[in-house]
Coordinates of C-alpha atoms in Angstrom, one line a residue:
M1 CA 0.0 0.0 -0.1
T2 CA 1.3 3.3 -1.0
Q3 CA 1.3 5.9 1.9
F4 CA 0.9 9.6 1.9
D5 CA 0.3 12.1 4.6
V6 CA -2.5 13.8 2.7
V7 CA -4.9 12.6 0.0
I8 CA -7.1 15.2 -1.7
I9 CA -9.9 13.9 -4.0
G10 CA -10.5 16.6 -6.5
A11 CA -8.0 18.6 -8.7
G12 CA -10.2 21.8 -8.7
A13 CA -9.5 25.4 -7.5
A14 CA -10.0 24.3 -3.8
G15 CA -8.2 21.0 -4.0
L16 CA -5.0 22.3 -5.8
M17 CA -4.8 25.4 -3.3
C18 CA -5.0 23.0 -0.4
A19 CA -2.4 20.7 -1.9
A20 CA 0.1 23.3 -2.3
Q21 CA -0.4 24.8 1.2
A22 CA 0.1 21.2 2.6
G23 CA 3.0 20.4 0.5
Y24 CA 4.8 23.7 1.6
R25 CA 4.4 22.5 5.1
G26 CA 6.3 19.4 4.3
R27 CA 3.5 17.0 4.0
S28 CA 3.5 14.2 1.3
V29 CA 0.5 15.0 -0.9
L30 CA -1.4 13.1 -3.5
V31 CA -4.2 14.8 -5.4
L32 CA -6.6 12.4 -7.3
D33 CA -9.1 13.3 -10.0
H34 CA -11.2 11.2 -12.5
A35 CA -11.0 13.9 -15.1
K36 CA -8.5 14.0 -18.0
Q37 CA -7.6 17.5 -17.1
A38 CA -7.1 19.4 -13.8
A39 CA -9.3 22.3 -13.0
K40 CA -11.6 22.1 -16.0
K41 CA -14.1 24.5 -14.3
I42 CA -11.4 27.2 -14.1
L43 CA -10.8 26.9 -17.7
I44 CA -14.1 27.6 -18.9
S45 CA -15.0 30.3 -16.3
G46 CA -15.4 33.9 -17.2
G47 CA -15.7 33.3 -20.8
G48 CA -12.2 31.6 -20.6
R49 CA -10.7 34.4 -18.7
C50 CA -11.5 33.3 -15.2
N51 CA -13.1 35.7 -12.8
F52 CA -10.7 34.6 -10.2
T53 CA -11.8 36.8 -7.2
N54 CA -13.7 40.0 -6.3
L55 CA -12.3 43.1 -4.7
N56 CA -15.4 43.4 -2.5
A57 CA -15.5 39.7 -1.2
S58 CA -16.9 39.5 2.4
P59 CA -19.0 37.2 4.4
A60 CA -22.1 39.0 3.3
N61 CA -21.5 37.7 -0.3
Y62 CA -22.1 34.1 0.8
L63 CA -25.3 31.8 1.4
C64 CA -24.7 29.3 4.0
H65 CA -27.0 27.8 6.7
N66 CA -24.6 29.2 9.2
P67 CA -23.7 32.6 7.9
H68 CA -20.8 32.9 10.4
F69 CA -19.0 29.8 9.1
V70 CA -17.2 31.7 6.3
K71 CA -15.7 34.5 8.3
S72 CA -12.6 32.7 9.7
A73 CA -11.3 31.5 6.3
L74 CA -12.1 34.6 4.3
A75 CA -10.3 36.6 6.9
R76 CA -7.1 34.5 7.1
F77 CA -6.8 34.2 3.4
S78 CA -8.6 37.2 1.6
Q79 CA -8.9 38.3 -1.9
H80 CA -5.8 40.5 -1.4
D81 CA -3.8 37.5 -0.5
F82 CA -4.9 35.7 -3.7
I83 CA -4.2 38.8 -5.7
E84 CA -0.6 38.9 -4.3
L85 CA -0.1 35.3 -5.4
V86 CA -1.4 36.2 -8.8
E87 CA 0.9 39.1 -9.1
R88 CA 3.8 37.0 -7.9
H89 CA 3.3 34.6 -10.8
G90 CA 3.2 37.5 -13.2
V91 CA -0.4 37.0 -14.4
A92 CA -1.8 40.1 -15.9
Y93 CA -5.3 40.9 -14.8
H94 CA -7.9 43.7 -14.9
E95 CA -11.0 44.8 -13.1
K96 CA -14.2 44.6 -15.1
T97 CA -17.3 45.8 -13.1
L98 CA -18.4 45.5 -9.4
G99 CA -15.0 44.5 -8.2
Q100 CA -14.6 41.5 -10.6
L101 CA -11.1 40.5 -11.5
F102 CA -10.2 38.6 -14.7
C103 CA -7.2 37.4 -16.3
D104 CA -6.0 39.6 -19.3
D105 CA -5.1 36.7 -21.4
S106 CA -6.5 33.2 -20.4
A107 CA -7.9 31.2 -17.5
K108 CA -4.9 28.8 -18.2
D109 CA -2.8 31.3 -16.3
I110 CA -4.6 30.5 -13.1
V111 CA -4.5 26.7 -13.6
Q112 CA -0.9 27.1 -14.4
L113 CA -0.3 29.1 -11.2
L114 CA -1.9 26.3 -9.2
L115 CA 0.0 23.5 -11.0
T116 CA 3.2 25.5 -10.6
E117 CA 2.6 25.9 -6.8
C118 CA 1.8 22.2 -6.4
D119 CA 5.0 21.3 -8.4
W120 CA 7.2 23.7 -6.2
A121 CA 5.5 22.0 -3.1
D122 CA 6.3 18.5 -4.4
V123 CA 2.7 17.6 -4.8
K124 CA 1.7 14.5 -6.9
V125 CA -1.4 15.2 -9.1
Q126 CA -2.8 12.0 -10.6
L127 CA -5.7 12.4 -13.2
R128 CA -7.9 9.7 -14.9
T129 CA -8.3 8.1 -11.5
E130 CA -11.4 6.5 -9.9
V131 CA -11.6 6.5 -6.1
T132 CA -13.5 3.6 -4.5
D133 CA -13.6 1.8 -1.2
I134 CA -12.7 4.5 1.3
S135 CA -12.5 3.2 4.9
K136 CA -11.3 4.6 8.2
T137 CA -8.1 3.0 9.7
A138 CA -6.3 3.4 12.9
E139 CA -3.7 5.6 11.2
G140 CA -6.2 7.5 9.1
F141 CA -7.7 6.3 5.8
R142 CA -7.4 3.7 3.3
L143 CA -8.8 4.0 -0.3
S144 CA -8.6 2.3 -3.7
A145 CA -7.6 4.5 -6.6
N146 CA -7.8 2.6 -10.0
G147 CA -7.6 -0.6 -7.9
E148 CA -4.4 0.5 -6.2
A149 CA -4.5 0.7 -2.3
I150 CA -3.4 4.0 -0.9
G151 CA -3.1 5.0 2.7
C152 CA -3.2 8.5 4.3
Q153 CA -3.4 10.3 7.6
S154 CA -5.7 13.1 6.3
L155 CA -8.3 12.8 3.5
V156 CA -9.6 16.0 1.9
V157 CA -12.9 15.9 -0.2
A158 CA -12.7 18.6 -2.8
C159 CA -14.6 16.9 -5.6
G160 CA -17.1 19.7 -6.2
G161 CA -21.0 19.6 -6.5
L162 CA -23.4 18.7 -9.3
S163 CA -23.3 21.7 -11.5
M164 CA -22.1 21.3 -15.0
P165 CA -22.1 17.5 -15.5
K166 CA -20.4 17.9 -18.9
L167 CA -17.3 18.9 -16.8
C168 CA -17.5 15.4 -15.1
A169 CA -19.4 16.5 -12.0
T170 CA -20.6 13.6 -9.8
P171 CA -22.1 13.1 -6.3
L172 CA -18.9 11.5 -4.9
G173 CA -18.3 14.1 -2.4
Y174 CA -21.8 13.8 -0.9
Q175 CA -21.6 10.0 -0.9
I176 CA -18.3 10.1 1.1
A177 CA -19.9 12.6 3.6
E178 CA -22.9 10.4 4.0
Q179 CA -20.6 7.3 4.5
F180 CA -18.9 9.1 7.5
G181 CA -22.2 10.2 9.0
H182 CA -22.4 13.8 7.8
T183 CA -25.7 15.6 7.0
I184 CA -26.2 16.9 3.4
L185 CA -28.4 19.9 3.3
P186 CA -30.8 19.8 0.2
T187 CA -28.9 20.6 -3.1
R188 CA -30.1 22.5 -6.1
A189 CA -28.8 24.4 -9.0
G190 CA -27.7 27.9 -8.2
L191 CA -26.5 30.9 -10.4
V192 CA -28.6 29.4 -13.1
P193 CA -31.0 30.9 -15.9
F194 CA -34.8 30.7 -15.4
T195 CA -37.1 28.8 -17.7
L196 CA -40.7 29.9 -18.4
D197 CA -44.1 28.4 -19.2
K198 CA -45.0 28.1 -22.9
P199 CA -47.5 31.0 -22.8
D200 CA -45.0 33.3 -21.2
L201 CA -42.3 32.1 -23.5
A202 CA -44.6 32.9 -26.4
Q203 CA -44.9 36.5 -25.2
Y204 CA -41.2 36.9 -25.1
A205 CA -40.4 35.0 -28.3
E206 CA -39.5 38.2 -30.2
L207 CA -37.0 39.3 -27.3
A208 CA -34.4 36.5 -27.5
G209 CA -31.1 38.2 -27.5
V210 CA -32.4 41.6 -25.9
S211 CA -30.6 42.8 -22.9
L212 CA -31.1 45.6 -20.5
S213 CA -30.1 46.8 -17.0
V214 CA -32.7 45.8 -14.3
T215 CA -33.0 45.4 -10.6
A216 CA -34.2 41.9 -9.9
E217 CA -35.9 41.2 -6.6
S218 CA -36.7 37.9 -5.0
A219 CA -39.7 37.2 -2.7
D220 CA -37.3 37.5 0.4
G221 CA -36.5 41.0 -0.6
T222 CA -33.0 40.3 -2.0
R223 CA -32.1 42.6 -4.9
F224 CA -29.5 42.6 -7.7
K225 CA -29.0 45.5 -10.1
E226 CA -27.3 44.0 -13.3
A227 CA -28.1 43.1 -16.8
L228 CA -30.9 40.8 -17.7
L229 CA -30.9 38.7 -21.0
F230 CA -34.0 37.2 -22.7
T231 CA -33.2 33.8 -24.2
H232 CA -35.2 31.3 -26.3
R233 CA -35.6 29.4 -23.1
G234 CA -36.4 32.1 -20.7
L235 CA -34.4 34.6 -18.7
S236 CA -30.6 34.9 -18.1
G237 CA -28.0 37.4 -17.6
P238 CA -26.1 38.3 -14.4
A239 CA -29.2 39.9 -12.6
I240 CA -31.1 36.6 -13.2
L241 CA -28.2 34.3 -12.2
Q242 CA -27.8 36.2 -9.0
I243 CA -31.4 36.2 -7.8
S244 CA -31.7 32.4 -8.9
S245 CA -29.9 31.5 -5.7
F246 CA -32.5 33.1 -3.6
W247 CA -35.6 32.0 -5.6
Q248 CA -37.7 29.3 -4.4
P249 CA -40.2 27.3 -6.8
G250 CA -43.6 28.8 -7.2
E251 CA -42.2 32.3 -6.3
D252 CA -42.4 35.4 -8.6
V253 CA -39.2 37.5 -9.3
T254 CA -40.0 41.4 -9.5
L255 CA -38.1 43.4 -12.1
N256 CA -37.5 47.2 -12.1
L257 CA -37.1 47.7 -15.8
L258 CA -35.9 51.3 -15.4
A259 CA -33.5 50.9 -12.5
D260 CA -31.3 53.8 -13.8
T261 CA -34.0 56.4 -14.7
D262 CA -36.2 58.7 -12.8
L263 CA -39.2 58.1 -15.0
P264 CA -41.6 60.7 -14.0
A265 CA -39.0 63.5 -14.2
T266 CA -37.8 62.3 -17.5
L267 CA -41.2 62.0 -19.1
R268 CA -42.3 65.4 -17.8
Q269 CA -39.3 67.0 -19.2
W270 CA -40.0 65.4 -22.6
A271 CA -43.6 66.2 -22.5
E272 CA -42.7 70.0 -22.1
K273 CA -40.7 69.8 -25.4
Q274 CA -42.9 67.3 -27.3
P275 CA -46.3 66.9 -25.7
N276 CA -47.7 65.0 -28.5
Q277 CA -45.1 62.4 -28.6
T278 CA -46.6 59.0 -27.8
L279 CA -45.6 57.1 -24.8
K280 CA -44.2 54.1 -26.8
T281 CA -42.0 56.4 -28.8
A282 CA -40.6 58.1 -25.5
L283 CA -40.1 54.7 -23.7
A284 CA -38.3 53.3 -26.8
R285 CA -35.5 56.0 -25.8
L286 CA -35.2 54.3 -22.4
L287 CA -35.9 50.6 -23.1
P288 CA -35.2 48.3 -26.1
K289 CA -37.9 49.0 -28.8
R290 CA -39.0 45.3 -28.9
L291 CA -39.5 45.2 -25.2
V292 CA -41.8 48.3 -25.4
E293 CA -43.8 46.6 -28.0
V294 CA -44.3 43.4 -25.7
L295 CA -45.2 45.7 -22.8
G296 CA -47.9 47.1 -25.1
Q297 CA -49.2 43.8 -26.0
Q298 CA -49.4 42.8 -22.4
G299 CA -51.4 45.8 -21.4
K300 CA -48.7 47.1 -19.2
I301 CA -48.5 50.5 -21.0
D302 CA -50.9 52.5 -23.2
G303 CA -48.3 52.9 -26.0
D304 CA -50.6 55.4 -28.0
L305 CA -51.1 57.8 -25.1
P306 CA -49.5 61.2 -25.8
L307 CA -47.2 62.5 -23.1
R308 CA -49.4 65.6 -22.5
A309 CA -52.2 63.1 -21.3
L310 CA -50.0 61.6 -18.6
D311 CA -51.6 62.8 -15.4
A312 CA -50.6 62.0 -12.0
G313 CA -52.7 58.9 -11.8
R314 CA -51.5 57.5 -15.1
M315 CA -47.9 58.3 -14.3
Q316 CA -48.1 56.4 -11.0
K317 CA -49.8 53.4 -12.7
L318 CA -47.1 53.5 -15.4
L319 CA -44.3 53.6 -12.8
A320 CA -45.8 50.7 -10.9
S321 CA -46.0 48.6 -14.1
L322 CA -42.3 49.2 -15.1
S323 CA -40.8 49.2 -11.6
Q324 CA -42.7 46.3 -10.2
Y325 CA -42.8 44.1 -13.3
P326 CA -43.5 40.4 -12.2
V327 CA -42.1 37.3 -13.9
H328 CA -43.2 33.9 -13.1
P329 CA -40.3 31.2 -13.6
N330 CA -41.5 27.7 -13.9
G331 CA -38.1 26.4 -13.0
T332 CA -34.4 26.7 -13.8
E333 CA -32.3 25.2 -16.5
G334 CA -30.8 22.9 -13.8
Y335 CA -27.3 21.6 -13.1
R336 CA -26.6 21.5 -16.9
T337 CA -26.0 25.3 -17.0
A338 CA -25.8 26.1 -13.2
E339 CA -22.4 27.6 -12.1
V340 CA -22.7 26.3 -8.6
T341 CA -24.5 23.9 -6.4
L342 CA -26.6 25.2 -3.4
G343 CA -26.6 23.1 -0.3
G344 CA -24.2 20.3 0.5
V345 CA -22.3 19.1 3.5
D346 CA -23.6 20.9 6.7
T347 CA -21.1 23.4 7.9
D348 CA -22.3 22.8 11.5
E349 CA -20.5 19.6 11.3
L350 CA -17.2 21.1 10.2
S351 CA -14.5 23.3 11.8
S352 CA -14.7 26.9 10.4
K353 CA -11.0 27.3 11.0
T354 CA -9.6 24.0 9.4
M355 CA -12.6 22.6 7.4
E356 CA -12.1 19.3 9.5
S357 CA -15.0 17.1 10.2
K358 CA -16.3 17.3 13.8
K359 CA -17.3 13.8 13.5
V360 CA -14.3 12.0 11.9
P361 CA -10.9 13.2 12.8
G362 CA -8.6 13.7 9.7
L363 CA -11.5 14.0 7.3
Y364 CA -11.9 17.4 5.5
F365 CA -14.4 19.0 3.1
I366 CA -13.6 22.0 0.9
G367 CA -15.0 23.8 -2.0
E368 CA -18.4 23.4 -3.7
V369 CA -19.3 20.2 -1.8
M370 CA -19.9 22.2 1.3
D371 CA -23.1 24.3 2.1
V372 CA -21.3 27.5 1.1
T373 CA -22.3 29.4 -2.2
G374 CA -21.0 32.8 -3.3
W375 CA -22.6 35.4 -5.4
L376 CA -21.8 35.6 -9.1
G377 CA -18.5 37.6 -9.8
G378 CA -15.5 35.8 -8.5
Y379 CA -16.9 35.0 -4.9
N380 CA -17.0 31.2 -5.4
F381 CA -13.4 31.2 -6.6
Q382 CA -12.4 33.2 -3.6
W383 CA -14.1 30.8 -1.2
A384 CA -12.2 27.9 -3.0
W385 CA -8.8 29.9 -2.3
S386 CA -9.8 30.7 1.3
C387 CA -11.2 27.3 2.6
G388 CA -8.5 25.4 0.5
W389 CA -5.8 27.5 2.2
A390 CA -7.3 26.9 5.6
A391 CA -7.3 23.2 5.2
G392 CA -4.0 23.2 3.8
Q393 CA -2.6 24.7 7.1
A394 CA -4.1 21.9 9.1
V395 CA -3.9 18.6 7.2

């Protein structure tokens, strides 16, 4: 039986970060992954440029059954610590919007950074390897990898969630957690586009490809002001992906279609100059023309009304129609296109400092397999770096 101090299942963001940190501490480390390529999710992220962290990352940007759980790891290895690592490796990057940092060139730069760190730390990364038959031993753990017996003192589960099955996502992490008595909080797709019922989809059929800035609000009052994109399946864009993590089946999502405009003041000003201009013509200066046409068909606006006829009552009704516009998702596109998996291993059963199981000494969980989900915009990668680093100091 081959023996290592640490075995990490999963060669993704969290797993590779943990491996390098443990290796630098002089631990013998083996990383196992069933995929042909390490960190495939990093490679496709951010349109191939990897939104690797966010300047604004804080505990408030994470969903977790225990909201205090993320505080320790984020404080001990912050976005600024990862940025320093990126700069040390000479990776050029830029800020896009809302604090999001992207590689100038390619997501491959982040993968190479991690693999270089692992190489410098004498970590062994073994791909195309199926892990089976994990058991607890007096010394730690024994597992079978492609039929080979491997022993270790510390076992780190970093094999991700269920999102993007085309990238070889599996439920292995949850199965290991359950095997060792851990609670799995209900999982579902997060940061994912909405689908619509056929009648609603028919109304928006002409809008596929149309984008605009909105404020999207969930039933619990959570709001995100970003872009919305109409698709041939329903609704997408950053505002929708963000709010999807807070949406529950059966609930409406409320859109403010004019989040950037003081509508009454704008229309009053235009009415003074062109009192006979129709409402639909005026609104087409503020919203995509095709959307204005759909709003007219839905009876949300009286498009032929001249601006001079917009009295206080009509203005109030118009404002309500456009700032409290309800949509009725019938579901999401599911794990196929979801960027993350909500739910997972209950963090109440893990140490917030080390990510070690409170039930099984030497067993650790990091990354997406845990019940920690960040907002869209680099927050999930930052959690991978933070929790991976924290576990790497302890294994």
